[in-house]
Amino acid sequence: NPDDIKGELEHFANQTFGQASRILRSLDYEVAVGKPAPEILRVARERSCDMIVISTHGLTGVRKLFFGSTTERVLRETTTPVLVTPPLDPGAISIEDASKVIKRVMVPVALSPGSRHQAVVAAGLTQALGVPLILLHVIEPVRTPLASRLPLPGIEANRRAIAEEGLQAIAADLPARVQRETHIVYGAPAEELAKVIRDRQAGLVVMGLHASPLLGPRMGSVTYRMLCLSPTLVLALPPERVSELSAALSPRTAATR
């Protein structure tokens, strides 16, 4: 019964935010019938939501190689920014205390056309939270049967120089008051990203979803594995919406448990 389910949603909100919370007055409740991912995407589209908030589920194994199928499909098909929350619940966090939890915002920079927009979005969030920004580029090892015949030191030096120039160009375009640092590391992208997140205590990662002319936003293999390994918040930005989220989070949000 939709009315019963809506009542459960209201009960959940009361327990989550507290019956006296002002947040309750701004909440809307909607019950949909169908497969979760398509319905989440439909409601977000029809209600003109600026963000979908969804949690990872179904994490199993030592390295957490999988997360929920609903989350995966939403990320593969969304045209709305998606904030993916880890399964570990830190408890209620106020806006004032968010900076103590997030500490740093990290942007994995692939030096693609969307990288600059990702950095702009992340910079806006760091200003709102009052935390530093990390711009990170991972150089993958050269893997080819001909590697032994190639002048690898010169190739690696050239790749690093290109990466440094690209990172500095992106960093230079950000507002001067944004505290930023750039890092270049070598290795498998997702594993290196997860390592830097832990070492630098980054509480939020801003990543871009790839675009396909025929299929729209797509979740790349690095993003997928990053979500499997990351213990932190991940904001995934579809390419056609990335420039629209350059200030702060909107209060009009679609959420799912």
mmCIF file of C-alpha atoms in Angstrom:
data_model
loop_
_atom_site.group_PDB
_atom_site.id
_atom_site.type_symbol
_atom_site.label_atom_id
_atom_site.label_comp_id
_atom_site.label_asym_id
_atom_site.label_seq_id
_atom_site.Cartn_x
_atom_site.Cartn_y
_atom_site.Cartn_z
ATOM 1 C CA ASN A 1 0.000 0.000 0.000
ATOM 2 C CA PRO A 2 1.618 3.321 -1.074
ATOM 3 C CA ASP A 3 0.097 5.171 1.895
ATOM 4 C CA ASP A 4 1.609 2.665 4.338
ATOM 5 C CA ILE A 5 5.007 2.965 2.686
ATOM 6 C CA LYS A 6 4.805 6.749 2.761
ATOM 7 C CA GLY A 7 4.056 6.522 6.462
ATOM 8 C CA GLU A 8 7.170 4.374 6.895
ATOM 9 C CA LEU A 9 9.178 7.009 5.054
ATOM 10 C CA GLU A 10 7.887 9.716 7.371
ATOM 11 C CA HIS A 11 8.728 7.536 10.383
ATOM 12 C CA PHE A 12 12.221 6.988 9.008
ATOM 13 C CA ALA A 13 12.696 10.741 8.520
ATOM 14 C CA ASN A 14 11.517 11.436 12.081
ATOM 15 C CA GLN A 15 13.997 8.926 13.458
ATOM 16 C CA THR A 16 16.828 10.191 11.249
ATOM 17 C CA PHE A 17 16.444 13.933 11.752
ATOM 18 C CA GLY A 18 14.459 14.133 14.994
ATOM 19 C CA GLN A 19 10.815 15.105 15.226
ATOM 20 C CA ALA A 20 11.677 18.712 16.091
ATOM 21 C CA SER A 21 14.011 19.187 13.121
ATOM 22 C CA ARG A 22 13.244 22.007 10.688
ATOM 23 C CA ILE A 23 14.428 19.719 7.876
ATOM 24 C CA LEU A 24 11.179 17.738 8.110
ATOM 25 C CA ARG A 25 9.184 20.734 6.904
ATOM 26 C CA SER A 26 11.121 20.782 3.616
ATOM 27 C CA LEU A 27 10.808 17.077 2.805
ATOM 28 C CA ASP A 28 8.617 15.591 0.095
ATOM 29 C CA TYR A 29 7.788 11.888 0.011
ATOM 30 C CA GLU A 30 7.185 9.880 -3.122
ATOM 31 C CA VAL A 31 6.485 6.166 -3.538
ATOM 32 C CA ALA A 32 7.100 4.564 -6.943
ATOM 33 C CA VAL A 33 6.336 1.083 -8.213
ATOM 34 C CA GLY A 34 8.868 -0.637 -10.450
ATOM 35 C CA LYS A 35 12.552 -1.410 -10.636
ATOM 36 C CA PRO A 36 14.518 0.838 -8.237
ATOM 37 C CA ALA A 37 17.139 2.359 -10.566
ATOM 38 C CA PRO A 38 14.795 3.427 -13.401
ATOM 39 C CA GLU A 39 12.293 4.837 -10.899
ATOM 40 C CA ILE A 40 14.978 6.793 -9.033
ATOM 41 C CA LEU A 41 16.180 8.259 -12.310
ATOM 42 C CA ARG A 42 12.641 9.028 -13.464
ATOM 43 C CA VAL A 43 11.672 10.821 -10.257
ATOM 44 C CA ALA A 44 14.940 12.800 -10.236
ATOM 45 C CA ARG A 45 14.273 13.860 -13.827
ATOM 46 C CA GLU A 46 10.569 14.682 -13.417
ATOM 47 C CA ARG A 47 11.094 16.560 -10.139
ATOM 48 C CA SER A 48 14.092 18.460 -11.589
ATOM 49 C CA CYS A 49 16.337 17.302 -8.760
ATOM 50 C CA ASP A 50 19.841 18.712 -8.666
ATOM 51 C CA MET A 51 21.323 15.673 -6.959
ATOM 52 C CA ILE A 52 20.659 12.021 -6.184
ATOM 53 C CA VAL A 53 22.004 10.726 -2.873
ATOM 54 C CA ILE A 54 22.400 6.957 -2.764
ATOM 55 C CA SER A 55 24.377 4.515 -0.663
ATOM 56 C CA THR A 56 26.592 1.625 -1.663
ATOM 57 C CA HIS A 57 25.169 -1.748 -0.686
ATOM 58 C CA GLY A 58 26.160 -5.378 -1.000
ATOM 59 C CA LEU A 59 29.850 -4.843 -0.230
ATOM 60 C CA THR A 60 31.513 -8.248 0.071
ATOM 61 C CA GLY A 61 34.972 -9.743 0.111
ATOM 62 C CA VAL A 62 38.294 -8.516 1.392
ATOM 63 C CA ARG A 63 38.657 -5.850 -1.308
ATOM 64 C CA LYS A 64 34.939 -5.025 -1.670
ATOM 65 C CA LEU A 65 34.836 -5.837 -5.359
ATOM 66 C CA PHE A 66 31.129 -5.174 -5.824
ATOM 67 C CA PHE A 67 28.529 -2.668 -4.751
ATOM 68 C CA GLY A 68 24.772 -2.573 -5.139
ATOM 69 C CA SER A 69 23.283 -3.147 -8.578
ATOM 70 C CA THR A 70 20.870 -0.247 -8.074
ATOM 71 C CA THR A 71 23.717 2.165 -7.371
ATOM 72 C CA GLU A 72 25.663 0.836 -10.334
ATOM 73 C CA ARG A 73 22.778 1.280 -12.771
ATOM 74 C CA VAL A 74 21.975 4.757 -11.468
ATOM 75 C CA LEU A 75 25.595 5.793 -12.038
ATOM 76 C CA ARG A 76 25.665 4.271 -15.514
ATOM 77 C CA GLU A 77 22.499 6.031 -16.685
ATOM 78 C CA THR A 78 22.187 9.235 -14.669
ATOM 79 C CA THR A 79 22.111 12.733 -16.115
ATOM 80 C CA THR A 80 21.975 14.144 -12.574
ATOM 81 C CA PRO A 81 24.961 14.436 -10.199
ATOM 82 C CA VAL A 82 25.060 11.515 -7.757
ATOM 83 C CA LEU A 83 26.484 11.609 -4.229
ATOM 84 C CA VAL A 84 27.438 8.054 -3.250
ATOM 85 C CA THR A 85 27.702 7.492 0.490
ATOM 86 C CA PRO A 86 29.735 4.647 2.044
ATOM 87 C CA PRO A 87 27.989 2.029 4.206
ATOM 88 C CA LEU A 88 29.739 3.191 7.383
ATOM 89 C CA ASP A 89 27.378 5.581 9.180
ATOM 90 C CA PRO A 90 29.265 8.416 10.926
ATOM 91 C CA GLY A 91 26.046 9.608 12.593
ATOM 92 C CA ALA A 92 24.326 12.954 12.304
ATOM 93 C CA ILE A 93 26.609 15.681 10.900
ATOM 94 C CA SER A 94 25.710 19.361 10.917
ATOM 95 C CA ILE A 95 26.854 21.762 8.209
ATOM 96 C CA GLU A 96 29.061 23.438 10.794
ATOM 97 C CA ASP A 97 30.810 20.144 11.586
ATOM 98 C CA ALA A 98 31.060 18.880 7.994
ATOM 99 C CA SER A 99 34.562 20.280 7.540
ATOM 100 C CA LYS A 100 35.800 18.205 10.504
ATOM 101 C CA VAL A 101 34.558 15.034 8.818
ATOM 102 C CA ILE A 102 35.460 15.800 5.216
ATOM 103 C CA LYS A 103 38.818 17.505 5.963
ATOM 104 C CA ARG A 104 39.876 17.550 2.286
ATOM 105 C CA VAL A 105 38.236 17.284 -1.127
ATOM 106 C CA MET A 106 40.062 15.308 -3.789
ATOM 107 C CA VAL A 107 39.664 15.485 -7.579
ATOM 108 C CA PRO A 108 41.151 12.684 -9.685
ATOM 109 C CA VAL A 109 42.294 14.610 -12.765
ATOM 110 C CA ALA A 110 42.445 12.571 -15.968
ATOM 111 C CA LEU A 111 43.434 15.677 -17.980
ATOM 112 C CA SER A 112 40.316 15.163 -20.087
ATOM 113 C CA PRO A 113 37.962 17.927 -21.303
ATOM 114 C CA GLY A 114 35.798 17.493 -18.194
ATOM 115 C CA SER A 115 38.649 17.728 -15.677
ATOM 116 C CA ARG A 116 38.539 21.506 -15.441
ATOM 117 C CA HIS A 117 34.812 21.487 -14.646
ATOM 118 C CA GLN A 118 35.325 18.823 -11.983
ATOM 119 C CA ALA A 119 37.941 21.016 -10.354
ATOM 120 C CA VAL A 120 35.641 24.062 -10.459
ATOM 121 C CA VAL A 121 32.839 22.126 -8.766
ATOM 122 C CA ALA A 122 35.217 20.775 -6.143
ATOM 123 C CA ALA A 123 36.682 24.244 -5.539
ATOM 124 C CA GLY A 124 33.202 25.608 -4.857
ATOM 125 C CA LEU A 125 32.629 22.860 -2.312
ATOM 126 C CA THR A 126 35.973 23.454 -0.602
ATOM 127 C CA GLN A 127 35.150 27.138 -0.244
ATOM 128 C CA ALA A 128 31.749 26.329 1.252
ATOM 129 C CA LEU A 129 33.282 23.825 3.673
ATOM 130 C CA GLY A 130 36.503 25.687 4.389
ATOM 131 C CA VAL A 131 38.764 22.710 3.556
ATOM 132 C CA PRO A 132 41.741 22.224 1.196
ATOM 133 C CA LEU A 133 41.530 20.814 -2.341
ATOM 134 C CA ILE A 134 43.740 18.050 -3.743
ATOM 135 C CA LEU A 135 44.206 17.704 -7.514
ATOM 136 C CA LEU A 136 45.574 14.242 -8.247
ATOM 137 C CA HIS A 137 46.768 12.658 -11.487
ATOM 138 C CA VAL A 138 47.778 9.000 -11.732
ATOM 139 C CA ILE A 139 50.263 7.928 -14.400
ATOM 140 C CA GLU A 140 49.662 4.316 -15.344
ATOM 141 C CA PRO A 141 52.702 2.125 -16.100
ATOM 142 C CA VAL A 142 53.500 1.464 -19.742
ATOM 143 C CA ARG A 143 52.269 -2.047 -20.494
ATOM 144 C CA THR A 144 53.374 -3.405 -23.845
ATOM 145 C CA PRO A 145 55.379 -6.413 -25.028
ATOM 146 C CA LEU A 146 57.780 -3.880 -26.559
ATOM 147 C CA ALA A 147 58.485 -2.150 -23.221
ATOM 148 C CA SER A 148 62.007 -3.568 -23.021
ATOM 149 C CA ARG A 149 62.866 -1.921 -26.352
ATOM 150 C CA LEU A 150 61.426 1.494 -25.532
ATOM 151 C CA PRO A 151 63.338 4.411 -23.943
ATOM 152 C CA LEU A 152 61.087 4.272 -20.860
ATOM 153 C CA PRO A 153 62.951 6.881 -18.731
ATOM 154 C CA GLY A 154 62.460 9.504 -21.425
ATOM 155 C CA ILE A 155 58.850 8.506 -22.008
ATOM 156 C CA GLU A 156 58.033 8.635 -18.282
ATOM 157 C CA ALA A 157 59.723 12.020 -17.893
ATOM 158 C CA ASN A 158 57.692 13.371 -20.808
ATOM 159 C CA ARG A 159 54.443 11.989 -19.405
ATOM 160 C CA ARG A 160 55.159 13.538 -16.016
ATOM 161 C CA ALA A 161 55.982 16.910 -17.584
ATOM 162 C CA ILE A 162 52.678 16.876 -19.498
ATOM 163 C CA ALA A 163 50.794 15.927 -16.318
ATOM 164 C CA GLU A 164 52.469 18.666 -14.265
ATOM 165 C CA GLU A 165 51.677 21.272 -16.911
ATOM 166 C CA GLY A 166 48.046 20.147 -17.107
ATOM 167 C CA LEU A 167 47.551 20.128 -13.337
ATOM 168 C CA GLN A 168 49.134 23.548 -12.916
ATOM 169 C CA ALA A 169 46.928 24.999 -15.680
ATOM 170 C CA ILE A 170 43.784 23.697 -13.944
ATOM 171 C CA ALA A 171 44.973 24.881 -10.528
ATOM 172 C CA ALA A 172 45.767 28.346 -11.900
ATOM 173 C CA ASP A 173 42.175 28.792 -13.096
ATOM 174 C CA LEU A 174 40.720 28.257 -9.609
ATOM 175 C CA PRO A 175 39.947 31.174 -7.255
ATOM 176 C CA ALA A 176 43.047 32.405 -5.438
ATOM 177 C CA ARG A 177 41.443 31.848 -2.030
ATOM 178 C CA VAL A 178 41.081 28.101 -2.666
ATOM 179 C CA GLN A 179 43.800 26.245 -0.783
ATOM 180 C CA ARG A 180 44.968 23.658 -3.295
ATOM 181 C CA GLU A 181 47.758 21.142 -3.764
ATOM 182 C CA THR A 182 48.682 18.981 -6.751
ATOM 183 C CA HIS A 183 49.964 15.415 -6.689
ATOM 184 C CA ILE A 184 51.227 13.038 -9.361
ATOM 185 C CA VAL A 185 51.587 9.352 -8.526
ATOM 186 C CA TYR A 186 52.360 6.187 -10.507
ATOM 187 C CA GLY A 187 50.415 2.936 -10.515
ATOM 188 C CA ALA A 188 46.936 1.477 -10.976
ATOM 189 C CA PRO A 189 44.539 4.473 -10.874
ATOM 190 C CA ALA A 190 41.845 3.187 -8.493
ATOM 191 C CA GLU A 191 44.313 1.678 -6.018
ATOM 192 C CA GLU A 192 46.470 4.813 -5.988
ATOM 193 C CA LEU A 193 43.421 7.050 -5.570
ATOM 194 C CA ALA A 194 42.236 4.978 -2.601
ATOM 195 C CA LYS A 195 45.712 5.147 -1.064
ATOM 196 C CA VAL A 196 45.908 8.946 -1.353
ATOM 197 C CA ILE A 197 42.400 9.250 0.101
ATOM 198 C CA ARG A 198 43.520 7.342 3.190
ATOM 199 C CA ASP A 199 46.914 9.020 3.509
ATOM 200 C CA ARG A 200 45.608 12.578 3.030
ATOM 201 C CA GLN A 201 42.315 11.968 4.895
ATOM 202 C CA ALA A 202 40.140 13.188 2.044
ATOM 203 C CA GLY A 203 36.476 12.926 3.015
ATOM 204 C CA LEU A 204 34.984 13.711 -0.410
ATOM 205 C CA VAL A 205 36.045 12.699 -3.918
ATOM 206 C CA VAL A 206 34.675 14.544 -6.970
ATOM 207 C CA MET A 207 34.797 12.318 -10.053
ATOM 208 C CA GLY A 208 33.461 12.666 -13.579
ATOM 209 C CA LEU A 209 31.373 10.136 -15.466
ATOM 210 C CA HIS A 210 32.322 9.506 -19.082
ATOM 211 C CA ALA A 211 30.149 10.533 -22.002
ATOM 212 C CA SER A 212 29.110 8.400 -24.958
ATOM 213 C CA PRO A 213 27.493 10.010 -28.032
ATOM 214 C CA LEU A 214 24.957 7.172 -28.205
ATOM 215 C CA LEU A 215 24.579 6.030 -24.604
ATOM 216 C CA GLY A 216 25.043 9.212 -22.593
ATOM 217 C CA PRO A 217 26.918 9.229 -19.232
ATOM 218 C CA ARG A 218 28.832 6.024 -18.511
ATOM 219 C CA MET A 219 30.701 4.854 -15.450
ATOM 220 C CA GLY A 220 34.255 3.971 -16.416
ATOM 221 C CA SER A 221 36.214 1.081 -14.938
ATOM 222 C CA VAL A 222 38.322 3.414 -12.779
ATOM 223 C CA THR A 223 35.216 5.047 -11.294
ATOM 224 C CA TYR A 224 33.658 1.639 -10.645
ATOM 225 C CA ARG A 225 36.734 0.269 -8.889
ATOM 226 C CA MET A 226 37.224 3.527 -7.022
ATOM 227 C CA LEU A 227 33.725 3.193 -5.576
ATOM 228 C CA CYS A 228 34.468 -0.398 -4.612
ATOM 229 C CA LEU A 229 37.636 0.589 -2.747
ATOM 230 C CA SER A 230 36.776 4.021 -1.374
ATOM 231 C CA PRO A 231 35.603 4.386 2.240
ATOM 232 C CA THR A 232 34.460 7.958 1.668
ATOM 233 C CA LEU A 233 31.854 10.130 -0.054
ATOM 234 C CA VAL A 234 32.051 10.231 -3.848
ATOM 235 C CA LEU A 235 30.324 12.899 -5.930
ATOM 236 C CA ALA A 236 29.915 11.591 -9.501
ATOM 237 C CA LEU A 237 29.259 14.241 -12.130
ATOM 238 C CA PRO A 238 27.692 13.464 -15.521
ATOM 239 C CA PRO A 239 29.357 15.555 -18.246
ATOM 240 C CA GLU A 240 26.324 17.542 -19.386
ATOM 241 C CA ARG A 241 25.485 18.616 -15.836
ATOM 242 C CA VAL A 242 28.955 19.161 -14.434
ATOM 243 C CA SER A 243 29.038 22.906 -15.091
ATOM 244 C CA GLU A 244 25.672 23.411 -13.397
ATOM 245 C CA LEU A 245 26.927 22.370 -9.962
ATOM 246 C CA SER A 246 29.688 24.927 -9.503
ATOM 247 C CA ALA A 247 28.602 26.650 -6.295
ATOM 248 C CA ALA A 248 27.145 24.502 -3.519
ATOM 249 C CA LEU A 249 24.773 21.647 -2.913
ATOM 250 C CA SER A 250 21.124 22.440 -3.603
ATOM 251 C CA PRO A 251 18.506 21.717 -0.930
ATOM 252 C CA ARG A 252 16.321 20.080 -3.588
ATOM 253 C CA THR A 253 17.663 16.548 -3.439
ATOM 254 C CA ALA A 254 16.381 13.089 -4.317
ATOM 255 C CA ALA A 255 17.491 10.518 -1.757
ATOM 256 C CA THR A 256 17.258 6.791 -1.341
ATOM 257 C CA ARG A 257 18.379 4.472 1.404
#
